[in-house]
mmCIF file of C-alpha atoms in Angstrom:
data_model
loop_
_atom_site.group_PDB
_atom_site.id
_atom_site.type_symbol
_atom_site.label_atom_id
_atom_site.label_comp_id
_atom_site.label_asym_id
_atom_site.label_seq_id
_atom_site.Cartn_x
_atom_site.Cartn_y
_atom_site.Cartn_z
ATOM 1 C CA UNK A 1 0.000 0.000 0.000
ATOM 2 C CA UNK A 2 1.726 2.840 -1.241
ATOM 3 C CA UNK A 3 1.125 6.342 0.889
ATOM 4 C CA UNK A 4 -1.715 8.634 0.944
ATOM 5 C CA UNK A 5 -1.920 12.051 -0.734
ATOM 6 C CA UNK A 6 -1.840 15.184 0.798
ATOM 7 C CA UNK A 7 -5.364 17.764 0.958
ATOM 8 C CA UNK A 8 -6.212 19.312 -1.838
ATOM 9 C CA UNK A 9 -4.948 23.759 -1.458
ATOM 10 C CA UNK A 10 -8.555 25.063 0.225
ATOM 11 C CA UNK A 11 -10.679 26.928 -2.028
ATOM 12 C CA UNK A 12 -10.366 30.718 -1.418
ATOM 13 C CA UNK A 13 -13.467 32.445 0.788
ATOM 14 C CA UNK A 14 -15.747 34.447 -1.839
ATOM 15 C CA UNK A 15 -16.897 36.601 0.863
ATOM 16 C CA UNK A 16 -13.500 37.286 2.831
ATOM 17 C CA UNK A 17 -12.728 37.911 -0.923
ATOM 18 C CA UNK A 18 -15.008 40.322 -1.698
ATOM 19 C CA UNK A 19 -14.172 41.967 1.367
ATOM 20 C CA UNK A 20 -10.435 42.856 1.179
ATOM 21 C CA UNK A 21 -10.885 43.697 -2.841
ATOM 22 C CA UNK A 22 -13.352 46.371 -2.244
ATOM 23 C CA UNK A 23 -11.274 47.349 0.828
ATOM 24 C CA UNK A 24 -8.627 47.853 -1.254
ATOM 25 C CA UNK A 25 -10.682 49.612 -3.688
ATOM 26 C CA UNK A 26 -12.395 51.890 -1.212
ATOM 27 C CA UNK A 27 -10.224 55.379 -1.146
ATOM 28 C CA UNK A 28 -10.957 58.540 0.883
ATOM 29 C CA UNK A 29 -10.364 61.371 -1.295
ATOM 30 C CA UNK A 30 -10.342 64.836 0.002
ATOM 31 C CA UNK A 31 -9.854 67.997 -1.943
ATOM 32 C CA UNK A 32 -7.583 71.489 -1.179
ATOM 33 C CA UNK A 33 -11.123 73.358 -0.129
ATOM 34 C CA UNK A 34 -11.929 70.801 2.434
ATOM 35 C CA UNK A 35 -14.507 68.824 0.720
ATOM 36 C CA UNK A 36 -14.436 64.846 0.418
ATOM 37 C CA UNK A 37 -15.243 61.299 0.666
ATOM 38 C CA UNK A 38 -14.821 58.745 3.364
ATOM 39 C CA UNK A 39 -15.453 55.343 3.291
ATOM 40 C CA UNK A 40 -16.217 53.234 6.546
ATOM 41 C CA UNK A 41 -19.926 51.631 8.387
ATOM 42 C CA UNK A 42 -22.007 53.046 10.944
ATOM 43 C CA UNK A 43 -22.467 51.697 14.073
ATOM 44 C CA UNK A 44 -24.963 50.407 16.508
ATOM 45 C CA UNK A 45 -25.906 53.750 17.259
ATOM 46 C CA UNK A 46 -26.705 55.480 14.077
ATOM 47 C CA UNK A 47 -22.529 56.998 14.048
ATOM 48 C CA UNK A 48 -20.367 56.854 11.003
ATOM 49 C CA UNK A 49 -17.028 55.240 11.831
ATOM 50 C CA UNK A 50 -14.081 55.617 8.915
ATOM 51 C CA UNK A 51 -12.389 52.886 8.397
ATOM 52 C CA UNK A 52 -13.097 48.950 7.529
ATOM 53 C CA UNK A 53 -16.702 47.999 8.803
ATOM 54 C CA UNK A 54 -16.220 44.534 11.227
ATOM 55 C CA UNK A 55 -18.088 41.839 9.792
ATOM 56 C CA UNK A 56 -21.210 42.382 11.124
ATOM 57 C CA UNK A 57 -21.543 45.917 9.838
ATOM 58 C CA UNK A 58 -23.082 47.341 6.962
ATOM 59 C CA UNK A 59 -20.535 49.361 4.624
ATOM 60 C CA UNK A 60 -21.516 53.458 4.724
ATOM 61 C CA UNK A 61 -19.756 56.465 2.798
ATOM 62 C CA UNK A 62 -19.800 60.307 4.194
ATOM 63 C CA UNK A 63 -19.710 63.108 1.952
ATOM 64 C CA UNK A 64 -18.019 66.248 3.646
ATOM 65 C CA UNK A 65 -18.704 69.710 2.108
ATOM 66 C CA UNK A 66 -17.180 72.588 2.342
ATOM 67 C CA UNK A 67 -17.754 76.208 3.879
ATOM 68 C CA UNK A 68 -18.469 77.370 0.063
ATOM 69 C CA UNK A 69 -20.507 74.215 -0.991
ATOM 70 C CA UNK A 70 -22.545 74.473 2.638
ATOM 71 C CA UNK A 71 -23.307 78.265 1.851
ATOM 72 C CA UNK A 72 -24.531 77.419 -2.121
ATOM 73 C CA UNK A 73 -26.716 74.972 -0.550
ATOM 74 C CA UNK A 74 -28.058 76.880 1.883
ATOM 75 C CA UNK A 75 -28.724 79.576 -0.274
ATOM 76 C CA UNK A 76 -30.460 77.429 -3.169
ATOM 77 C CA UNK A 77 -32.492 74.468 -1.402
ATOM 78 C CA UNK A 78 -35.144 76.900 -0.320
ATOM 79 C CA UNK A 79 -35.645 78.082 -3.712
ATOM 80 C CA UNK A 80 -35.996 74.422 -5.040
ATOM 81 C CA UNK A 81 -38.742 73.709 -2.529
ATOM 82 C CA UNK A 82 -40.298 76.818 -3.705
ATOM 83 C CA UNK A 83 -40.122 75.717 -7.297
ATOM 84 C CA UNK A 84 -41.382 72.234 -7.019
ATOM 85 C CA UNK A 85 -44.858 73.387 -4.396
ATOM 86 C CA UNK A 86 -45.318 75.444 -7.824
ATOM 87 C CA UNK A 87 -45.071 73.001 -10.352
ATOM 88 C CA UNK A 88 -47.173 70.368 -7.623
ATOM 89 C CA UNK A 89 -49.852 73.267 -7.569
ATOM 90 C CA UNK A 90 -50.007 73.898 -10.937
ATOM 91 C CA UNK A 91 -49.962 70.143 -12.270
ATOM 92 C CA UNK A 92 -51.310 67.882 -9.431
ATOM 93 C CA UNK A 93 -55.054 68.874 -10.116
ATOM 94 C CA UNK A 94 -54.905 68.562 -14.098
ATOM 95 C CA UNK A 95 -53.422 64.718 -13.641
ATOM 96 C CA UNK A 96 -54.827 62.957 -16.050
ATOM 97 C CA UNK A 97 -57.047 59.310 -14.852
ATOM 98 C CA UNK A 98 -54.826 56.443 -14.372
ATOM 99 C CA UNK A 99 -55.389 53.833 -17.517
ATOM 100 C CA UNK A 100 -57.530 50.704 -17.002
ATOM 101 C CA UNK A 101 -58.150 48.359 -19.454
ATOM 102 C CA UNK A 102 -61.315 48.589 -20.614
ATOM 103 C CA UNK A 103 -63.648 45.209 -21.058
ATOM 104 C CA UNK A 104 -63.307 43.274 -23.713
ATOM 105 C CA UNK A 105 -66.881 42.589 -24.416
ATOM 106 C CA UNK A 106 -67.643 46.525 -24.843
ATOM 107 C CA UNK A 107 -64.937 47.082 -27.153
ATOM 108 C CA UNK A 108 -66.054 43.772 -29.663
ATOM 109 C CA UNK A 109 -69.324 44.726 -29.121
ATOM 110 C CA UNK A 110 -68.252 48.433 -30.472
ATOM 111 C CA UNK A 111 -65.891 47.146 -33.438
ATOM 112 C CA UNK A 112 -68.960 45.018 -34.164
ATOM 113 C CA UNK A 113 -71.465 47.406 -34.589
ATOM 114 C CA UNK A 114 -68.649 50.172 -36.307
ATOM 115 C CA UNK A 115 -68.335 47.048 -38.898
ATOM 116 C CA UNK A 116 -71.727 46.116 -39.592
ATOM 117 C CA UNK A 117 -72.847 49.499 -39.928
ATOM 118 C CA UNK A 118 -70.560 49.338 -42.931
ATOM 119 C CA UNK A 119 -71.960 46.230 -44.236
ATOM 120 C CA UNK A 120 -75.457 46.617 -43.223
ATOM 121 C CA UNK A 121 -76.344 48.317 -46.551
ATOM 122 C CA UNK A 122 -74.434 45.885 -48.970
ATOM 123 C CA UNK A 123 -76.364 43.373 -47.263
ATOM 124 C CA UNK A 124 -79.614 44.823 -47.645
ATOM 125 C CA UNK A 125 -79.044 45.538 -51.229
ATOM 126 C CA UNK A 126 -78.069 42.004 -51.829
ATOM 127 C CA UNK A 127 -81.366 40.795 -50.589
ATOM 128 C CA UNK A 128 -83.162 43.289 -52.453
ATOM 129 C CA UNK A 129 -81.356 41.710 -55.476
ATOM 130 C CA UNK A 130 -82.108 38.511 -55.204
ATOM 131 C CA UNK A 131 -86.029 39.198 -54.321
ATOM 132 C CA UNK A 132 -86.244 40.863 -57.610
ATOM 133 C CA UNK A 133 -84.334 38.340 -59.630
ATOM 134 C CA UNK A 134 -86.245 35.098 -58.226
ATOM 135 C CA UNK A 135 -89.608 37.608 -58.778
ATOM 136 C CA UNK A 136 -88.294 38.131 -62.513
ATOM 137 C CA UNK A 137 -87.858 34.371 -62.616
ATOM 138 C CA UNK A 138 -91.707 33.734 -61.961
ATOM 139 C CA UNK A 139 -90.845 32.029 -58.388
ATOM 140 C CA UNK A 140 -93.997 32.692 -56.345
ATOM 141 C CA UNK A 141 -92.777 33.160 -52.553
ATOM 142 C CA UNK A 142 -93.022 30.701 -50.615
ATOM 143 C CA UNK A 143 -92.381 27.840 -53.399
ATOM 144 C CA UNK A 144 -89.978 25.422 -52.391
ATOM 145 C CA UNK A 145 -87.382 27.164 -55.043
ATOM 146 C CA UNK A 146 -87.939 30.613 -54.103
ATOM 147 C CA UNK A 147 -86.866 28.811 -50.312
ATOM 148 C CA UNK A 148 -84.188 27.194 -51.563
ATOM 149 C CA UNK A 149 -82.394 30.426 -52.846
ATOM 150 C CA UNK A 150 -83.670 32.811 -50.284
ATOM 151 C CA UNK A 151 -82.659 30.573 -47.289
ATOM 152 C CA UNK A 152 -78.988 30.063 -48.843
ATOM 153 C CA UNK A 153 -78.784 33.834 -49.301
ATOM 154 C CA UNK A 154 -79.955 34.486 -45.722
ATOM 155 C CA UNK A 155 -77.057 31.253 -44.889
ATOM 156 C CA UNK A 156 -74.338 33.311 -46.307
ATOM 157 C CA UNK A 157 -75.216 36.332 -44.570
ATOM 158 C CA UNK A 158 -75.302 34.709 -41.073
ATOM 159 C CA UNK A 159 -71.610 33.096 -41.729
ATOM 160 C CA UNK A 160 -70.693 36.761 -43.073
ATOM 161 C CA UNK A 161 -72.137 38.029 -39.816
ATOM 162 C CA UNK A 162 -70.560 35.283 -37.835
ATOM 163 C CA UNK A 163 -66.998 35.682 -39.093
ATOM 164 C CA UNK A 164 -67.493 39.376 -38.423
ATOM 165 C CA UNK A 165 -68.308 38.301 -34.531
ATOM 166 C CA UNK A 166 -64.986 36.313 -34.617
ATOM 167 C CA UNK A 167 -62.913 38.854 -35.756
ATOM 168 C CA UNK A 168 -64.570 41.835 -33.461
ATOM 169 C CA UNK A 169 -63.853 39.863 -30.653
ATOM 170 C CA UNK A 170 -60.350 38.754 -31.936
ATOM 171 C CA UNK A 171 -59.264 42.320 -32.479
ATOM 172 C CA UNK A 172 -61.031 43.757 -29.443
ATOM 173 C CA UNK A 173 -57.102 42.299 -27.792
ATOM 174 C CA UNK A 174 -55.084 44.709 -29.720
ATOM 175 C CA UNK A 175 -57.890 47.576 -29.420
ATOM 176 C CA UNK A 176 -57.555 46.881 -25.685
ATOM 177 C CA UNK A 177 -53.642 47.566 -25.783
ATOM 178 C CA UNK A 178 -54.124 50.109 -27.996
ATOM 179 C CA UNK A 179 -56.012 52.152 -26.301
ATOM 180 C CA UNK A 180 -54.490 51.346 -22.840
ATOM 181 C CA UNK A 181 -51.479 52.532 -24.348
ATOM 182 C CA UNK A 182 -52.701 56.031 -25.299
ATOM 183 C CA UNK A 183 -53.815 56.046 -21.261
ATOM 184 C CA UNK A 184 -50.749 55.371 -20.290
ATOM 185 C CA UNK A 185 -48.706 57.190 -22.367
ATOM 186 C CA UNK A 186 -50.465 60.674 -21.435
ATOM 187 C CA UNK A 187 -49.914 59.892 -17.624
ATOM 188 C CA UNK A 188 -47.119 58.930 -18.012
ATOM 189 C CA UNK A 189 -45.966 62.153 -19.975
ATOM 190 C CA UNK A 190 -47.709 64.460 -17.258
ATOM 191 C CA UNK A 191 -46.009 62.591 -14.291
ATOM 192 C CA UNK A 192 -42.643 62.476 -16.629
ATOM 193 C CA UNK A 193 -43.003 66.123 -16.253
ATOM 194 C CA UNK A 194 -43.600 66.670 -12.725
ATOM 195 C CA UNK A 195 -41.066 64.453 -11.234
ATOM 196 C CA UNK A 196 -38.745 66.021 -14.102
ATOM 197 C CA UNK A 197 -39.440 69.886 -12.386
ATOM 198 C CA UNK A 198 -39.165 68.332 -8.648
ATOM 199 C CA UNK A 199 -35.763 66.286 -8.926
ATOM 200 C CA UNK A 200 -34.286 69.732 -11.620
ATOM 201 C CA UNK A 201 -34.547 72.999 -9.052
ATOM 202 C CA UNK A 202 -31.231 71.982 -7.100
ATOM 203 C CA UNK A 203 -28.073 70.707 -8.367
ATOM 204 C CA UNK A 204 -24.999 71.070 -5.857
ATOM 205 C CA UNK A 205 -21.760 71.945 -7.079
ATOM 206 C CA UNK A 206 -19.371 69.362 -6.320
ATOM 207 C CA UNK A 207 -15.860 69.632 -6.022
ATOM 208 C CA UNK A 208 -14.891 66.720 -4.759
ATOM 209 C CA UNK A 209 -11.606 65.594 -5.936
ATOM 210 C CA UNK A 210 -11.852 62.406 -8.644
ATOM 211 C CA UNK A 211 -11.407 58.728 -6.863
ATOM 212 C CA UNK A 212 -10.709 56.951 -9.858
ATOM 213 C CA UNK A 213 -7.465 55.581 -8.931
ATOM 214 C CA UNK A 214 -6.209 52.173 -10.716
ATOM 215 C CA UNK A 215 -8.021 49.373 -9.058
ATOM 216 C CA UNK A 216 -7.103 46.313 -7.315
ATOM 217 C CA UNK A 217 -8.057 43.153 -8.583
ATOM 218 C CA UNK A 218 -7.437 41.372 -5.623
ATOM 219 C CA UNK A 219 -10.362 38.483 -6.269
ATOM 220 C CA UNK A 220 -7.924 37.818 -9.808
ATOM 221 C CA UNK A 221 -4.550 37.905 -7.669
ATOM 222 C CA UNK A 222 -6.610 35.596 -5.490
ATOM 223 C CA UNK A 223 -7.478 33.170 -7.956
ATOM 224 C CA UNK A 224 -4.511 33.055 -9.826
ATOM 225 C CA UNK A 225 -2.180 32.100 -6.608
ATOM 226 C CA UNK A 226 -4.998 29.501 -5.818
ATOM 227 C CA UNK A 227 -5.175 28.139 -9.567
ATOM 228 C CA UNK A 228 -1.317 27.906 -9.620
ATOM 229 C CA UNK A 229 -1.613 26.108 -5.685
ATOM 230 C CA UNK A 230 -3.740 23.491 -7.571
ATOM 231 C CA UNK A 231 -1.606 23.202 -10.311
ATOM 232 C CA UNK A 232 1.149 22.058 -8.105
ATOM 233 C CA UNK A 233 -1.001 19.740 -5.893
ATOM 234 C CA UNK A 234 -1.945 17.842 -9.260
ATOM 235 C CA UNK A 235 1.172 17.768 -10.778
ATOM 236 C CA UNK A 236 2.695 16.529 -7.340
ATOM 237 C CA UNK A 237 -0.123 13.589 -7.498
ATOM 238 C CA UNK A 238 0.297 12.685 -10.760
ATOM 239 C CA UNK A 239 3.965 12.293 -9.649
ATOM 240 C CA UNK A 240 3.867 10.578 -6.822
ATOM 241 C CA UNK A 241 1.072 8.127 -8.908
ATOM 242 C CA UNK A 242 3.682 7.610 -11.532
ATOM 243 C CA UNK A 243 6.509 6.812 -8.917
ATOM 244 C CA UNK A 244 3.789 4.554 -6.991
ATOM 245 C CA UNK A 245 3.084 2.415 -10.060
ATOM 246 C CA UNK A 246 7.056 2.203 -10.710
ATOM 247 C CA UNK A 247 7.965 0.844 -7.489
ATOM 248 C CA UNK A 248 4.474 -1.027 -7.558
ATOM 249 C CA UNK A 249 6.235 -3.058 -10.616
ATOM 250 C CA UNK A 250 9.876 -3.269 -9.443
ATOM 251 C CA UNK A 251 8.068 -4.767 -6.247
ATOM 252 C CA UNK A 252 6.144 -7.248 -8.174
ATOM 253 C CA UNK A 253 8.664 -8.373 -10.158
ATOM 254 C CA UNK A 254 11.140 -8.498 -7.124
ATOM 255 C CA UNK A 255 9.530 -10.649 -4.511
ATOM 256 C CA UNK A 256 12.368 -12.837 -3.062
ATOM 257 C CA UNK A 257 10.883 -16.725 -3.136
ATOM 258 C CA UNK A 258 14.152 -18.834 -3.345
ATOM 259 C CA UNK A 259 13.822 -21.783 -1.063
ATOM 260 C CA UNK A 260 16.957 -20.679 0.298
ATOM 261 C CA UNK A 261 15.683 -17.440 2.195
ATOM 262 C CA UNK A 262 12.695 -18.945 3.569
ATOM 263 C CA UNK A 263 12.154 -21.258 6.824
ATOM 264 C CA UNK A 264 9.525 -23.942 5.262
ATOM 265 C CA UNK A 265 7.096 -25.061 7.505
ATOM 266 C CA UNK A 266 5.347 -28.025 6.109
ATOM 267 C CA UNK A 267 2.625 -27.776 2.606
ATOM 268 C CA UNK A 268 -0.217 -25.571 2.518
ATOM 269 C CA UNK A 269 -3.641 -27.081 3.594
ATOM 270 C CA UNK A 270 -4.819 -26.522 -0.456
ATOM 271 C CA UNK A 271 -8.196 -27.912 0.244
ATOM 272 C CA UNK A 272 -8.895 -25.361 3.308
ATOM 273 C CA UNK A 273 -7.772 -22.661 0.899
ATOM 274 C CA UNK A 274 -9.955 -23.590 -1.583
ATOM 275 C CA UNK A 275 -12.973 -23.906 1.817
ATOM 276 C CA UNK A 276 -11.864 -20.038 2.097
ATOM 277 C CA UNK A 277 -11.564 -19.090 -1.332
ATOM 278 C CA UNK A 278 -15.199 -20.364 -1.914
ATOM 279 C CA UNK A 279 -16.735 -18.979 1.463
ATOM 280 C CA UNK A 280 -14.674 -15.083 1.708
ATOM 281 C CA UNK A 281 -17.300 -12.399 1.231
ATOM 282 C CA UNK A 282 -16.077 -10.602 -1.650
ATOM 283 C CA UNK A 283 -17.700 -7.137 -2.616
ATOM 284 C CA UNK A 284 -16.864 -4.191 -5.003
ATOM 285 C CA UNK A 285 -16.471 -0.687 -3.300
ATOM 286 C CA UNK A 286 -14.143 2.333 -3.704
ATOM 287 C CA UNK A 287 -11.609 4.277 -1.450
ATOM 288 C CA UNK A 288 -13.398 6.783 0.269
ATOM 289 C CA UNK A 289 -11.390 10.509 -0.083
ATOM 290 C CA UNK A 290 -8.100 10.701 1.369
ATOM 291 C CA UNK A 291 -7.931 6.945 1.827
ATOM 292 C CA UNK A 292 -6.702 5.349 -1.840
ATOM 293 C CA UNK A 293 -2.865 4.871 -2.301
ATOM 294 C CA UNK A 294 -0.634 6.628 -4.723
ATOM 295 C CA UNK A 295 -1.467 4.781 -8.148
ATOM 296 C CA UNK A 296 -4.910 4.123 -7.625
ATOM 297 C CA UNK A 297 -7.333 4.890 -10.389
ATOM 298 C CA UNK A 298 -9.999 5.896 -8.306
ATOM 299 C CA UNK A 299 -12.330 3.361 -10.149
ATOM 300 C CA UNK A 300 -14.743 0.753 -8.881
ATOM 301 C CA UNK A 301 -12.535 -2.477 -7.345
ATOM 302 C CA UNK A 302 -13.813 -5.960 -6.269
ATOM 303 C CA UNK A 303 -12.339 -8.398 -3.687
ATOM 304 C CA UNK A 304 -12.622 -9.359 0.251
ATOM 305 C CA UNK A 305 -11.792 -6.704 3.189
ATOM 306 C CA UNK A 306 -8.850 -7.413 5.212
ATOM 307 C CA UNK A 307 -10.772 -8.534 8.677
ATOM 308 C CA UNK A 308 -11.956 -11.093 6.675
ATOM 309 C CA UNK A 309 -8.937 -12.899 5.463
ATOM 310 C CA UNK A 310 -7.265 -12.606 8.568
ATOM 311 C CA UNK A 311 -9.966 -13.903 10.355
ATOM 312 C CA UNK A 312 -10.268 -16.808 7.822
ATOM 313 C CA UNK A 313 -6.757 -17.382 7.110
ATOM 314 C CA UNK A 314 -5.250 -16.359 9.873
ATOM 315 C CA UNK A 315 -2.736 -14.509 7.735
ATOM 316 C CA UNK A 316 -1.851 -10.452 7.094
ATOM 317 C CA UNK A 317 -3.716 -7.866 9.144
ATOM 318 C CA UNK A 318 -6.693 -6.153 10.393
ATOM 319 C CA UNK A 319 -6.452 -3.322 7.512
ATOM 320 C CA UNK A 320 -4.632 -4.833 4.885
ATOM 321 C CA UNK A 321 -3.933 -7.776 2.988
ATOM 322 C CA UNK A 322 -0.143 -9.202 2.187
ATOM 323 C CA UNK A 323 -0.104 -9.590 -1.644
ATOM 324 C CA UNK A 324 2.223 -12.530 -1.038
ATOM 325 C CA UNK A 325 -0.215 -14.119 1.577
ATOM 326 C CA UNK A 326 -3.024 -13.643 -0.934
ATOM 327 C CA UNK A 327 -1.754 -14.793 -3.785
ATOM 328 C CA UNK A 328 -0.556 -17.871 -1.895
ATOM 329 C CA UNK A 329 -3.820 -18.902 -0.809
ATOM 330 C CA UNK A 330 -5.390 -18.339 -4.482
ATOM 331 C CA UNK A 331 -2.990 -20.578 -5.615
ATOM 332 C CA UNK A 332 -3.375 -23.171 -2.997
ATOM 333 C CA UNK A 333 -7.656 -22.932 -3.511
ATOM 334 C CA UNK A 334 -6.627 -23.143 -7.209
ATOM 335 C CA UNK A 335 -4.670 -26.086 -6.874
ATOM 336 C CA UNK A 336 -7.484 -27.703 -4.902
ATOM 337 C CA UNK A 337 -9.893 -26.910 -7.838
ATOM 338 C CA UNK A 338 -7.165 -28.894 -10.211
ATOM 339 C CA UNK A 339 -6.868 -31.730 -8.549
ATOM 340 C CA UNK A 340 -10.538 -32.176 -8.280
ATOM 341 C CA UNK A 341 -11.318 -31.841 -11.574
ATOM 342 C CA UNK A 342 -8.753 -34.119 -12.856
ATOM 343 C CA UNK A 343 -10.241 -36.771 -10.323
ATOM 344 C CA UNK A 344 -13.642 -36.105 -12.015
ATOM 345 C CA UNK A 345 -12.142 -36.339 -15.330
ATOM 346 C CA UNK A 346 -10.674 -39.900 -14.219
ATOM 347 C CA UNK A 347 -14.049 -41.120 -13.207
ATOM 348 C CA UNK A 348 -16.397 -39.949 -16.000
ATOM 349 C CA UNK A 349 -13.719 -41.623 -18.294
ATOM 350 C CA UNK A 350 -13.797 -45.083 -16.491
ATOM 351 C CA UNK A 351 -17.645 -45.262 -16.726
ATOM 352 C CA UNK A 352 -17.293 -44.204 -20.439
ATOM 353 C CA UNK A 353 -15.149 -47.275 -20.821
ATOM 354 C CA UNK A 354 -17.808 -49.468 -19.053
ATOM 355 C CA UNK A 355 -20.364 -48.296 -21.626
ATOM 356 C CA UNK A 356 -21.129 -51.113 -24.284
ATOM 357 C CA UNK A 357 -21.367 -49.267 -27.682
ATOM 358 C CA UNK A 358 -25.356 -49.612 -29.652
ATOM 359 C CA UNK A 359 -24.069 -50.992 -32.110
ATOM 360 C CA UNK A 360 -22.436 -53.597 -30.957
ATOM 361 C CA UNK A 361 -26.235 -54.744 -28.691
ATOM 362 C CA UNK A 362 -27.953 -57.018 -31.586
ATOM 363 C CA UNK A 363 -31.727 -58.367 -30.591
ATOM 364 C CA UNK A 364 -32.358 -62.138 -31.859
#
């Protein structure tokens, strides 16, 4: 078993990220009149502290003005509330309604009648028509042809009248959103006007100094050294993978088994091995993270857990398996299998040989 792997570098903190990048990012500016910005976070009691806000306080900037900005101000905000209680005087009352959509049913019911009033005369004209020609034709009314022609006439007029229904009420959508949007639009144009004469009666002067110093991309510094940390931890396993699996194989192939370094003890028991082999709970499962050696694929394996052949063999330890011990016993189980099959062999071929042939049976 080859050693385990070190931790993977730990993902930097987004928000302790966040943090120190807009920390960094944050500068007081202050200008030769006295006017500026500070940045800090206001505390439990209303206060505004400069400085980096703890973690359970809520970022907070403070504007600082100046003698001649404070006097402008002064001088100026009255005459902006003055202005906008004129334009609310003046404006407020002539609001128009706010839109509502209007139902549906009314405005069919008015595209309707706006269409038929249009057709209502072609209509009555067409009838008129055919009443004279089926009059010219000698059909009295009330004669099963003067029916026939009159009720098909009246048929087409009802599916003309119909599809005129069905469109009225089809349209009567866009007339709704039409007309909706005329509403809309005209409040919309009066309140655009309003709130454009209350927010443009005061406009401070500002003279603060510009802030826009380079910024810190701390978050990208961030990343990068953690990227390159990673890098390194990956290259480092795929290393020490690549030296596992080369000592893995110099190991295998150099497993002393003269007779000459070993004290023998007697022959394995190959038909208790082959009692374990077929009774060992074998089961497929994975290294769980941190545990797998260097080389390991990280794949699915199958096989026994290590309690279990030392328990049944007596052989290894609790948590892990001698690759010499096992391979000893599969070979002794193995050998087992051999022998029995070759003494199976033996006795299906001796009754074989006691078998008289057909052919050779003749019935007198």
């Amino acid at each position: 078993m080859g050693k385990k792997g070190g931790s993977a570098p730990t993902p930097p903190d987004p928000q302790e990220t966040a943090a120190a990048e807009a920390q960094f990012n944050r500068l007081d500016t202050y200008s030769p009149s006295g006017s500026g910005v500070r940045y800090g976070y206001t505390d439990a009691n209303g206060n505004f502290v400069q400085g980096p806000p703890p973690a359970d306080q809520q970022s907070a900037v403070s504007y600082q003005e100046n003698p001649f900005e404070q006097q402008i101000r002064q001088t100026l905000e009255p005459a902006s509330v003055a202005l906008t209680d004129r334009v609310v005087q003046d404006n407020i009352y002539g609001m128009p309604d706010a839109p509502r959509v209007q139902d549906r049913s009314d405005v069919a019911s008015d595209l309707f009648n706006r269409t038929f009033s249009l057709m209502a005369p072609g209509i009555d004209k067409a009838n008129e028509r055919l009443l004279t020609n089926l009059q010219a034709r000698g059909l009295p009314v009330g004669s099963e042809a003067f029916n026939d022609a009159y009720g098909e006439q009246q048929r087409q007029t009802q599916d003309t009248i119909s599809r005129l229904a069905m469109d009225a009420n089809l349209n009567a959508g866009s007339e709704q959103s039409r007309q909706f949007g005329l509403d809309q639009a005209e409040r919309s144009g009066a309140i655009a006007e309003l709130v454009a004469a209350m927010g443009g009666g005061y406009n401070p002067p500002n003279s603060v100094p510009s802030g826009n110093a380079p910024g810190v991309n701390y978050s990208g510094l961030v990343g990068q050294q953690y990227q390159a940390q990673l890098a390194n931890y990956q290259q480092q396993q795929q290393q020490g993978m690549q030296t596992a699996s080369a000592l893995g194989s110099i190991g295998a192939a150099l497993i002393k088994s003269t007779r000459s370094a070993k004290d023998v003890h007697g022959y394995a028991n190959i038909n208790g091995a082959a009692k374990i082999m077929a009774n060992i709970p074998l089961h497929a499962w994975t290294y769980k993270p941190g545990e797998a050696p260097f080389g390991d694929h990280g794949g699915q394996h199958v096989g026994p857990m290590a309690e279990d052949f030392q328990r049944m063999t007596g052989l290894g330890a609790p948590d892990k398996i001698d690759a010499t011990d096992y391979l000893g016993v599969l070979s002794a189980a193995l050998q087992s299998a051999l022998h029995r099959i070759a003494h199976l062999e033996a006795i299906i071929f001796e009754q074989d040989e006691e078998i008289v042939p057909a052919e050779k049976v003749r019935v007198h």
